[in-house]
Amino acid sequence: MTKITVAKGDGIGPEIMDATLKIILAAGAQIEIDEIEVGEKVYLAGNTSGIAKESWDSIRNNKVFLKAPITTPQGGGYKSLNVTTRKMLGLYANVRPCTSLYPFVETKHPKLDLVIIRENEEDLYAGIEHQQTDEVVQCLKLVSRPGCEKIIRYAFEYAKSYSRKKVTCFTKDNIMKQTDGLFHEVFDEIGAEYPEIEKEHWIIDIGAAKMADTPEIFDVIVTLNLYGDVLSDVAAQIAGSVGLAGSANIGETYAMFEAIHGSAPRRAGQNVANPSGLLQGAIQMLNHIGQNAIAEKVQNAWLKTLEEGIHTYDIFKEGTSKQKVSTSSFADAVIERLGQTPTTLKAAEYDNHRPLVLPKYKRKEAAHKELQGADLFVHWSGSDPDELAKEFADVKTENLKLAMITNRGIKVWPEGFKETFCTDHWRCRFYSHTGHLPSKQELITLQEKALRKHIDVIKTENLYKFNGKAAYSLGQGQ
Ligand code: NAD
């Protein structure tokens, strides 16, 4: 018997959770359920995290969490509980399998069979956002080496364990050379340890277009958080419906299982939603807790039900489908078929489905780090960059002086184009003009001199070389 934490969530959540639990319990799942309340009610009761302390205790004790979708109230002040849970519990890998159920579920892609492995803790989802000037807000895209190594190794180990042939990495490293560049670099490094697995890298824009057009050429896809979020909805939808896909959120100690879709509030309380996405999450959970035979039994009964044309409204098609059913009738139909296997679709075999055990991240030796200069970000409402440069004429130190100004990343001084549209957010780059490296004290002196001249510095960013390599982007046009 494994104790698990369950949250029924909001919107269609309670209906699809009841259906899911009824099916897996009927199949003989050896689970003891510890139910917690999360989501809308908790938010609206004044808890901006959407979860009470006792509920965290339940998740941390049980280590396995089956969660229905929840509604994050619109507007400021409410943090997404999904994102918080993934990060607080270190659930770094989000595993989202998508498979075509053709010809039983209508799709333009009969051969689609892919798994998206999405980094789950960092990237733009770090949720670090600031307004810096009247006109400009910023969201920090954080990508770490441990984050990249963990998710990429997970993708290769997943491919190895489940006999997948190829791992494809999607990034936009032609533009984001530092962040996406690191992800790609780590992909090449770790990929080299898996010679038996085919590897490829696509730029995300054309890669996503290719995935939407010919998904059958992909097998395992590993990518950063935001791209993975978008791509997995696309993959599930083109396979048949967002209502069909489940996901596992895996960490070193904890795991959370859910549907990929949201709480679909417009469908709530009508007993019409498809419980399949959450059921797929629950099947991943049963495999995770070692109840593989039960997982297999549920999956085969589910496939058989779909094969027989018993469909909820989202996948119901005149001609292909036989019977349009409610959430609860769909659950009953799956339960009736427990013990059966599909006739045409490939039956599930989960003997080898075990949680992957990965080596712990080992911190690398620190690089040799050399300060080169600094970017001072300035709130300034003027329009002529030459004037801003003049303001900085006396803002210099023994080794540092103004070398470049950019606006939204585009070089506007020296020798900018007057056609370039400028906001009130300016990056003023200071480099050494003596050939000697600056000291940290010089950065403070720069700030003090800027303050005395009433220049509104809203942020500084140090410029470093790591092991002799410049670790910052150039200005566009520099
Ligand atoms: P959604 O996924 O809830 O719904 C989008 C549309 O997809 C629905 O209108 C419905 O037509 C269809 N759909 C989704 N699930 C279905 C199912 N099981 N059966 C049949 N049809 C289904 O997306 P949304 O409307 O953008 O978001 C609604 C709420 O859900 C928001 O508050 C959002 O924050 C939240 N959300 C939660 C999660 C989560 O808990 N993991 C994920 C995404 C969105």
XYZ file of C-alpha atoms and ligand atoms in Angstrom:
522
model
C 0.000 0.000 0.000
C 1.450 3.389 -0.994
C 0.164 6.556 0.600
C -0.327 9.354 -1.937
C -1.501 12.947 -1.673
C -4.447 13.846 -3.882
C -5.866 17.280 -4.743
C -9.118 17.465 -6.678
C -8.466 21.022 -7.868
C -10.894 23.411 -9.541
C -13.218 23.573 -12.542
C -13.435 20.127 -14.126
C -10.808 18.900 -11.609
C -13.128 17.124 -9.110
C -15.026 15.307 -11.887
C -11.948 14.019 -13.695
C -10.227 13.123 -10.402
C -13.244 11.095 -9.215
C -13.318 9.257 -12.551
C -9.557 8.606 -12.443
C -9.524 7.327 -8.863
C -12.550 5.116 -9.495
C -10.764 3.477 -12.446
C -7.411 2.880 -10.785
C -8.994 1.603 -7.547
C -11.209 -0.774 -9.541
C -8.044 -2.024 -11.259
C -6.584 -2.866 -7.845
C -4.221 0.055 -7.233
C -2.709 -0.359 -3.768
C -2.966 3.259 -2.674
C -4.082 5.071 0.431
C -5.386 8.552 -0.334
C -4.567 11.625 1.709
C -6.718 14.422 0.274
C -5.705 18.065 0.465
C -7.370 21.280 -0.677
C -5.405 23.492 -3.086
C -6.246 26.159 -5.607
C -8.988 28.715 -6.021
C -10.703 28.356 -2.620
C -7.391 28.560 -0.819
C -6.313 31.590 -2.884
C -9.584 33.394 -2.321
C -9.427 32.675 1.413
C -6.394 34.964 1.405
C -3.502 32.520 0.957
C -1.692 33.906 -2.109
C 0.288 30.679 -2.603
C -2.897 28.583 -3.041
C -1.765 25.924 -0.570
C -1.759 25.680 3.246
C 1.249 24.602 5.335
C -0.427 21.316 6.424
C -0.913 20.426 2.763
C 2.815 20.846 2.119
C 3.405 18.485 5.060
C 1.181 15.851 3.438
C 3.030 16.109 0.090
C 6.430 16.038 1.784
C 5.513 12.994 3.871
C 3.991 11.011 1.036
C 6.388 12.175 -1.702
C 3.854 11.313 -4.427
C 1.221 13.847 -5.442
C -1.666 13.309 -7.879
C -3.076 16.700 -8.736
C -6.097 17.777 -10.774
C -5.877 21.110 -12.605
C -6.387 24.251 -10.596
C -7.501 27.764 -11.464
C -5.020 30.544 -10.803
C -7.103 33.708 -10.248
C -6.291 36.373 -12.848
C -4.416 39.499 -11.831
C -1.454 40.312 -9.673
C -0.670 38.844 -6.286
C -1.457 35.174 -7.013
C 1.480 32.933 -7.805
C 0.786 29.831 -9.930
C 0.677 26.870 -7.547
C 1.759 24.522 -10.335
C 4.948 26.448 -10.878
C 5.512 26.843 -7.108
C 5.064 23.101 -6.474
C 7.419 22.117 -9.273
C 10.115 24.439 -7.988
C 9.695 24.029 -4.207
C 9.899 20.239 -4.526
C 12.705 20.272 -7.102
C 10.590 18.536 -9.769
C 13.048 19.299 -12.525
C 11.762 16.978 -15.253
C 8.354 17.297 -16.835
C 7.682 14.203 -18.933
C 4.842 14.518 -21.444
C 4.236 11.561 -23.747
C 1.928 12.061 -26.762
C 0.805 9.199 -28.964
C -1.652 9.052 -31.831
C -4.632 6.742 -31.291
C -5.439 6.665 -35.001
C -7.810 5.524 -36.518
C -9.904 5.605 -33.349
C -9.216 9.212 -32.471
C -9.181 11.602 -35.417
C -5.752 13.131 -36.150
C -3.847 14.314 -39.201
C -0.802 12.521 -37.763
C -1.451 8.771 -37.499
C 2.200 7.948 -36.698
C 2.761 10.573 -33.973
C 4.539 8.981 -31.005
C 6.786 11.336 -29.089
C 7.777 12.317 -25.580
C 8.485 15.910 -24.638
C 10.896 16.274 -21.751
C 10.563 19.823 -20.527
C 12.888 21.551 -18.079
C 10.598 22.462 -15.219
C 12.300 24.826 -12.764
C 14.029 27.685 -14.520
C 14.114 29.718 -17.760
C 11.519 32.515 -17.882
C 9.494 30.579 -15.283
C 11.932 31.678 -12.588
C 9.265 34.380 -12.240
C 11.750 37.190 -11.610
C 10.143 40.258 -13.148
C 10.611 43.966 -12.510
C 9.403 47.260 -13.852
C 12.548 49.327 -14.320
C 11.455 52.537 -16.020
C 8.150 54.156 -16.988
C 8.241 52.278 -20.253
C 10.107 49.051 -19.652
C 9.501 45.856 -17.686
C 11.891 42.952 -17.538
C 11.653 39.173 -17.005
C 14.895 37.387 -16.179
C 15.611 34.229 -18.112
C 17.742 32.116 -15.756
C 19.401 28.994 -17.075
C 21.837 27.054 -14.902
C 24.388 24.385 -15.719
C 22.966 21.964 -13.090
C 19.478 22.618 -14.531
C 20.662 21.809 -18.065
C 22.705 18.782 -17.045
C 19.873 17.248 -15.007
C 17.180 17.575 -17.662
C 19.378 16.561 -20.572
C 20.734 13.512 -18.773
C 17.158 12.632 -17.813
C 16.148 12.781 -21.503
C 18.993 10.480 -22.587
C 18.404 8.031 -19.722
C 14.693 8.041 -20.583
C 15.474 7.264 -24.231
C 17.847 4.465 -23.185
C 15.427 2.881 -20.691
C 12.420 2.989 -22.991
C 14.234 1.985 -26.206
C 13.728 5.310 -27.919
C 16.140 5.915 -30.803
C 16.632 9.646 -30.983
C 16.794 12.717 -28.727
C 16.153 16.122 -30.313
C 17.100 19.345 -28.579
C 15.143 22.541 -29.329
C 16.649 25.953 -28.500
C 16.911 29.458 -29.894
C 20.672 29.733 -29.427
C 21.197 31.753 -32.601
C 19.649 34.634 -30.615
C 20.129 33.717 -26.924
C 23.740 32.678 -27.134
C 24.348 32.604 -23.375
C 21.178 30.928 -22.009
C 19.987 28.721 -24.867
C 23.630 28.445 -25.892
C 24.437 26.764 -22.566
C 21.525 24.322 -22.987
C 22.771 23.372 -26.463
C 26.388 23.056 -25.289
C 25.381 20.736 -22.427
C 23.234 18.715 -24.865
C 26.315 18.115 -27.033
C 28.486 17.257 -24.001
C 26.067 14.793 -22.392
C 24.859 13.423 -25.729
C 28.429 12.278 -26.439
C 28.065 9.816 -23.520
C 25.223 8.053 -25.390
C 26.722 6.960 -28.746
C 23.889 4.473 -29.362
C 21.260 7.240 -29.404
C 20.810 9.509 -32.401
C 21.047 13.208 -31.543
C 19.930 16.347 -33.320
C 19.376 20.007 -32.586
C 16.727 22.255 -34.139
C 16.195 25.973 -33.762
C 12.844 26.110 -31.961
C 10.920 28.099 -34.585
C 11.488 25.788 -37.514
C 11.597 22.780 -35.160
C 8.137 23.609 -33.798
C 6.814 24.091 -37.336
C 8.278 20.717 -38.295
C 6.781 19.071 -35.221
C 3.324 20.429 -36.060
C 3.707 19.266 -39.669
C 5.544 15.916 -39.480
C 5.638 14.919 -35.793
C 6.474 11.320 -36.706
C 10.127 12.256 -37.356
C 10.565 13.095 -33.640
C 11.041 10.623 -30.811
C 12.217 12.247 -27.549
C 12.360 16.057 -27.482
C 14.264 17.864 -24.723
C 13.878 21.600 -24.331
C 13.703 24.603 -22.021
C 10.693 25.329 -19.842
C 8.661 27.797 -21.918
C 9.262 26.107 -25.276
C 8.349 22.758 -23.689
C 5.116 24.169 -22.296
C 3.979 25.458 -25.681
C 5.191 22.460 -27.686
C 3.552 19.862 -25.467
C 0.123 21.487 -25.816
C 0.628 21.539 -29.586
C 1.736 17.894 -29.615
C -1.245 16.760 -27.499
C -3.728 18.762 -29.559
C -2.480 17.474 -32.924
C -2.507 13.923 -31.525
C -6.236 14.334 -30.867
C -6.999 16.588 -27.892
C -5.294 18.398 -25.022
C -7.668 16.310 -22.926
C -5.692 13.142 -23.739
C -2.228 13.883 -22.390
C -0.838 13.441 -18.889
C 2.428 14.520 -17.386
C 4.860 13.435 -14.728
C 6.883 16.022 -12.796
C 9.905 14.212 -11.451
C 12.505 15.265 -8.904
C 15.157 13.498 -6.838
C 12.785 12.899 -3.891
C 9.279 13.905 -4.930
C 6.999 13.425 -7.911
C 3.761 15.044 -9.030
C 1.392 13.662 -11.668
C -1.265 15.630 -13.535
C -3.069 16.258 -16.818
C -1.359 18.733 -19.126
C -4.524 20.806 -19.563
C -6.074 23.340 -17.204
C -9.284 23.463 -15.199
C -11.509 24.327 -18.221
C -13.927 26.328 -16.028
C -16.502 26.630 -18.817
C -16.960 22.851 -18.788
C -17.055 22.488 -15.012
C -19.936 20.739 -13.241
C -21.400 19.335 -16.463
C -19.912 15.829 -16.300
C -18.591 16.166 -19.871
C -14.817 16.577 -19.562
C -12.436 13.903 -20.754
C -10.689 12.344 -17.729
C -8.017 10.737 -19.954
C -5.279 13.335 -19.358
C -5.403 12.893 -15.598
C -5.779 9.122 -16.013
C -2.583 9.130 -18.107
C -0.880 11.053 -15.280
C -2.186 8.460 -12.784
C -0.814 5.625 -14.946
C 2.611 7.291 -14.918
C 2.215 7.507 -11.121
C 1.420 3.784 -10.795
C 4.554 2.968 -12.798
C 6.534 5.350 -10.589
C 5.418 3.597 -7.379
C 6.158 0.158 -8.801
C 2.560 -0.907 -9.506
C 3.380 -1.624 -13.142
C 0.906 -4.462 -13.644
C -1.979 -2.254 -12.499
C -0.747 0.604 -14.707
C -0.648 -1.753 -17.690
C -4.132 -3.098 -16.943
C -5.611 0.414 -16.783
C -3.837 1.566 -19.941
C -4.996 -1.465 -21.938
C -8.619 -1.065 -20.777
C -8.419 2.646 -21.678
C -7.076 1.838 -25.174
C -9.805 -0.778 -25.621
C -12.508 1.738 -24.622
C -11.225 4.286 -27.131
C -10.934 1.607 -29.816
C -14.578 0.756 -29.310
C -15.491 4.349 -30.121
C -16.616 5.296 -26.613
C -15.587 8.940 -26.587
C -16.133 12.126 -24.609
C -17.260 15.217 -26.534
C -13.756 16.574 -27.207
C -12.724 13.603 -29.363
C -16.189 12.551 -30.556
C -16.434 12.499 -34.383
C -19.483 11.312 -36.318
C -18.377 8.239 -38.303
C -15.303 7.360 -36.212
C -16.869 7.425 -32.761
C -19.703 5.138 -31.677
C -21.017 6.604 -28.451
C -20.696 10.077 -26.917
C -20.325 9.632 -23.167
C -20.050 11.701 -20.013
C -17.016 11.791 -17.729
C -18.486 9.228 -15.326
C -19.813 6.906 -18.069
C -16.382 6.948 -19.706
C -14.879 5.842 -16.385
C -17.457 3.041 -16.103
C -16.693 1.920 -19.662
C -12.963 1.687 -18.841
C -13.744 -0.258 -15.643
C -15.889 -2.747 -17.628
C -12.893 -3.417 -19.874
C -10.286 -3.960 -17.139
C -8.468 -7.182 -18.033
C -8.942 -6.689 -21.790
C -6.296 -5.558 -24.263
C -6.737 -3.459 -27.393
C -7.338 -5.272 -30.690
C -5.643 -2.900 -33.138
C -3.670 -0.397 -31.065
C -0.423 -1.587 -29.522
C -1.037 -3.004 -26.051
C 0.935 -1.409 -23.199
C 3.830 -3.321 -21.628
C 5.227 -1.654 -18.565
C 7.473 -4.364 -17.020
C 10.557 -2.192 -17.391
C 8.957 1.098 -16.340
C 10.920 2.066 -13.245
C 11.802 5.518 -11.954
C 15.094 6.596 -13.515
C 17.953 6.882 -11.091
C 20.362 9.612 -12.104
C 23.730 10.491 -10.614
C 23.684 13.582 -8.388
C 24.956 16.784 -9.983
C 28.615 17.392 -9.203
C 29.685 21.027 -9.112
C 32.490 21.713 -11.610
C 35.763 23.349 -10.658
C 35.304 27.131 -10.499
C 36.369 28.932 -13.684
C 38.924 31.723 -13.749
C 36.758 34.838 -13.653
C 37.961 38.284 -14.750
C 35.987 41.508 -14.391
C 35.975 43.401 -17.702
C 33.570 46.251 -17.032
C 29.917 46.883 -16.334
C 26.583 47.705 -17.933
C 24.794 50.535 -16.130
C 21.082 50.529 -16.975
C 19.634 54.002 -16.851
C 16.119 55.469 -16.745
C 16.401 58.568 -18.965
C 13.586 60.338 -20.797
C 15.685 62.123 -23.421
C 15.832 61.010 -27.022
C 19.310 61.836 -28.332
C 21.924 59.277 -27.193
C 24.712 61.806 -27.837
C 23.269 63.897 -24.983
C 23.214 60.906 -22.660
C 26.826 60.163 -23.575
C 27.696 63.787 -22.676
C 26.045 63.320 -19.253
C 28.488 60.454 -18.695
C 31.549 62.470 -19.789
C 32.798 62.841 -16.187
C 31.487 59.484 -15.028
C 34.674 57.492 -15.431
C 37.385 55.869 -13.317
C 41.061 55.053 -13.633
C 40.328 52.214 -16.067
C 36.663 52.504 -17.021
C 34.860 54.822 -19.362
C 31.711 54.744 -21.440
C 32.196 52.622 -24.547
C 28.696 52.005 -25.901
C 25.019 52.800 -25.317
C 22.240 50.464 -26.429
C 18.473 50.803 -26.275
C 16.550 47.502 -26.099
C 19.822 45.803 -27.044
C 20.495 47.869 -30.192
C 23.609 50.032 -30.337
C 22.644 53.703 -30.529
C 25.959 55.300 -29.517
C 28.536 55.822 -30.878
C 27.423 55.967 -34.488
C 23.841 54.853 -34.037
C 21.042 55.302 -36.566
C 18.649 58.144 -35.821
C 15.853 55.892 -37.198
C 16.224 53.443 -34.252
C 13.212 53.737 -31.952
C 14.309 54.417 -28.372
C 12.513 53.902 -25.066
C 13.466 55.417 -21.692
C 15.620 52.364 -20.814
C 19.298 52.709 -21.763
C 22.208 50.333 -21.266
C 25.495 52.176 -20.855
C 28.464 49.848 -21.247
C 31.753 50.665 -19.498
C 34.960 48.979 -20.618
C 38.585 49.424 -19.758
C 40.237 52.152 -21.815
C 43.732 51.493 -20.421
C 44.202 47.809 -21.175
C 44.154 47.092 -17.398
C 41.335 45.193 -15.728
C 39.084 47.330 -13.502
C 38.606 46.693 -9.790
C 35.196 46.204 -8.151
C 35.773 49.466 -6.300
C 35.774 51.237 -9.678
C 32.221 50.013 -10.298
C 31.145 51.607 -7.018
C 32.951 54.826 -7.969
C 31.102 54.864 -11.303
C 27.781 54.540 -9.450
C 28.697 57.320 -7.002
C 29.698 59.670 -9.823
C 26.468 58.881 -11.723
C 24.460 59.574 -8.550
C 26.152 62.940 -8.081
C 25.168 63.867 -11.653
C 21.553 62.802 -10.905
C 21.706 60.026 -13.490
C 19.012 57.477 -12.577
C 20.865 54.140 -12.605
C 18.263 51.408 -12.078
C 20.505 48.374 -12.296
C 24.088 47.329 -12.991
C 25.340 44.107 -14.492
C 29.015 43.160 -14.206
C 30.809 41.977 -17.342
C 33.071 38.968 -16.897
C 35.304 36.673 -18.849
C 35.126 33.057 -17.655
C 38.291 31.100 -18.518
C 39.230 33.809 -20.991
C 35.879 33.800 -22.821
C 33.626 36.887 -22.791
C 30.414 35.799 -21.038
C 27.999 38.559 -22.083
C 26.214 39.489 -25.270
C 27.421 42.180 -27.651
C 25.147 45.083 -28.555
C 23.237 44.448 -31.795
C 25.142 46.373 -34.418
C 28.291 46.492 -32.232
P -7.700 24.744 -20.246
O -6.708 23.680 -20.605
O -8.318 24.656 -18.927
O -8.876 24.712 -21.309
C -8.729 25.019 -22.669
C -9.831 24.334 -23.482
O -9.425 22.986 -23.690
C -11.175 24.232 -22.751
O -12.047 25.262 -23.079
C -11.730 22.923 -23.253
O -12.435 23.135 -24.458
C -10.521 22.092 -23.580
N -10.229 21.097 -22.548
C -9.260 21.157 -21.602
N -9.270 20.047 -20.856
C -10.257 19.275 -21.325
C -10.765 17.995 -20.948
N -10.236 17.284 -19.953
N -11.801 17.503 -21.634
C -12.325 18.177 -22.645
N -11.910 19.377 -23.063
C -10.873 19.924 -22.404
O -6.976 26.149 -20.456
P -7.403 27.612 -20.026
O -8.866 27.805 -20.325
O -6.413 28.496 -20.653
O -7.158 27.682 -18.463
C -8.167 27.585 -17.476
C -7.569 27.637 -16.086
O -6.714 26.510 -15.896
C -6.708 28.860 -15.800
O -7.016 29.349 -14.509
C -5.299 28.344 -15.814
O -4.471 29.069 -14.929
C -5.492 26.939 -15.330
N -4.459 25.993 -15.760
C -4.091 25.069 -14.848
C -3.169 24.101 -15.187
C -2.788 23.080 -14.154
O -3.384 23.053 -13.086
N -1.815 22.234 -14.425
C -2.613 24.078 -16.467
C -3.020 25.028 -17.411
C -3.961 25.979 -17.047
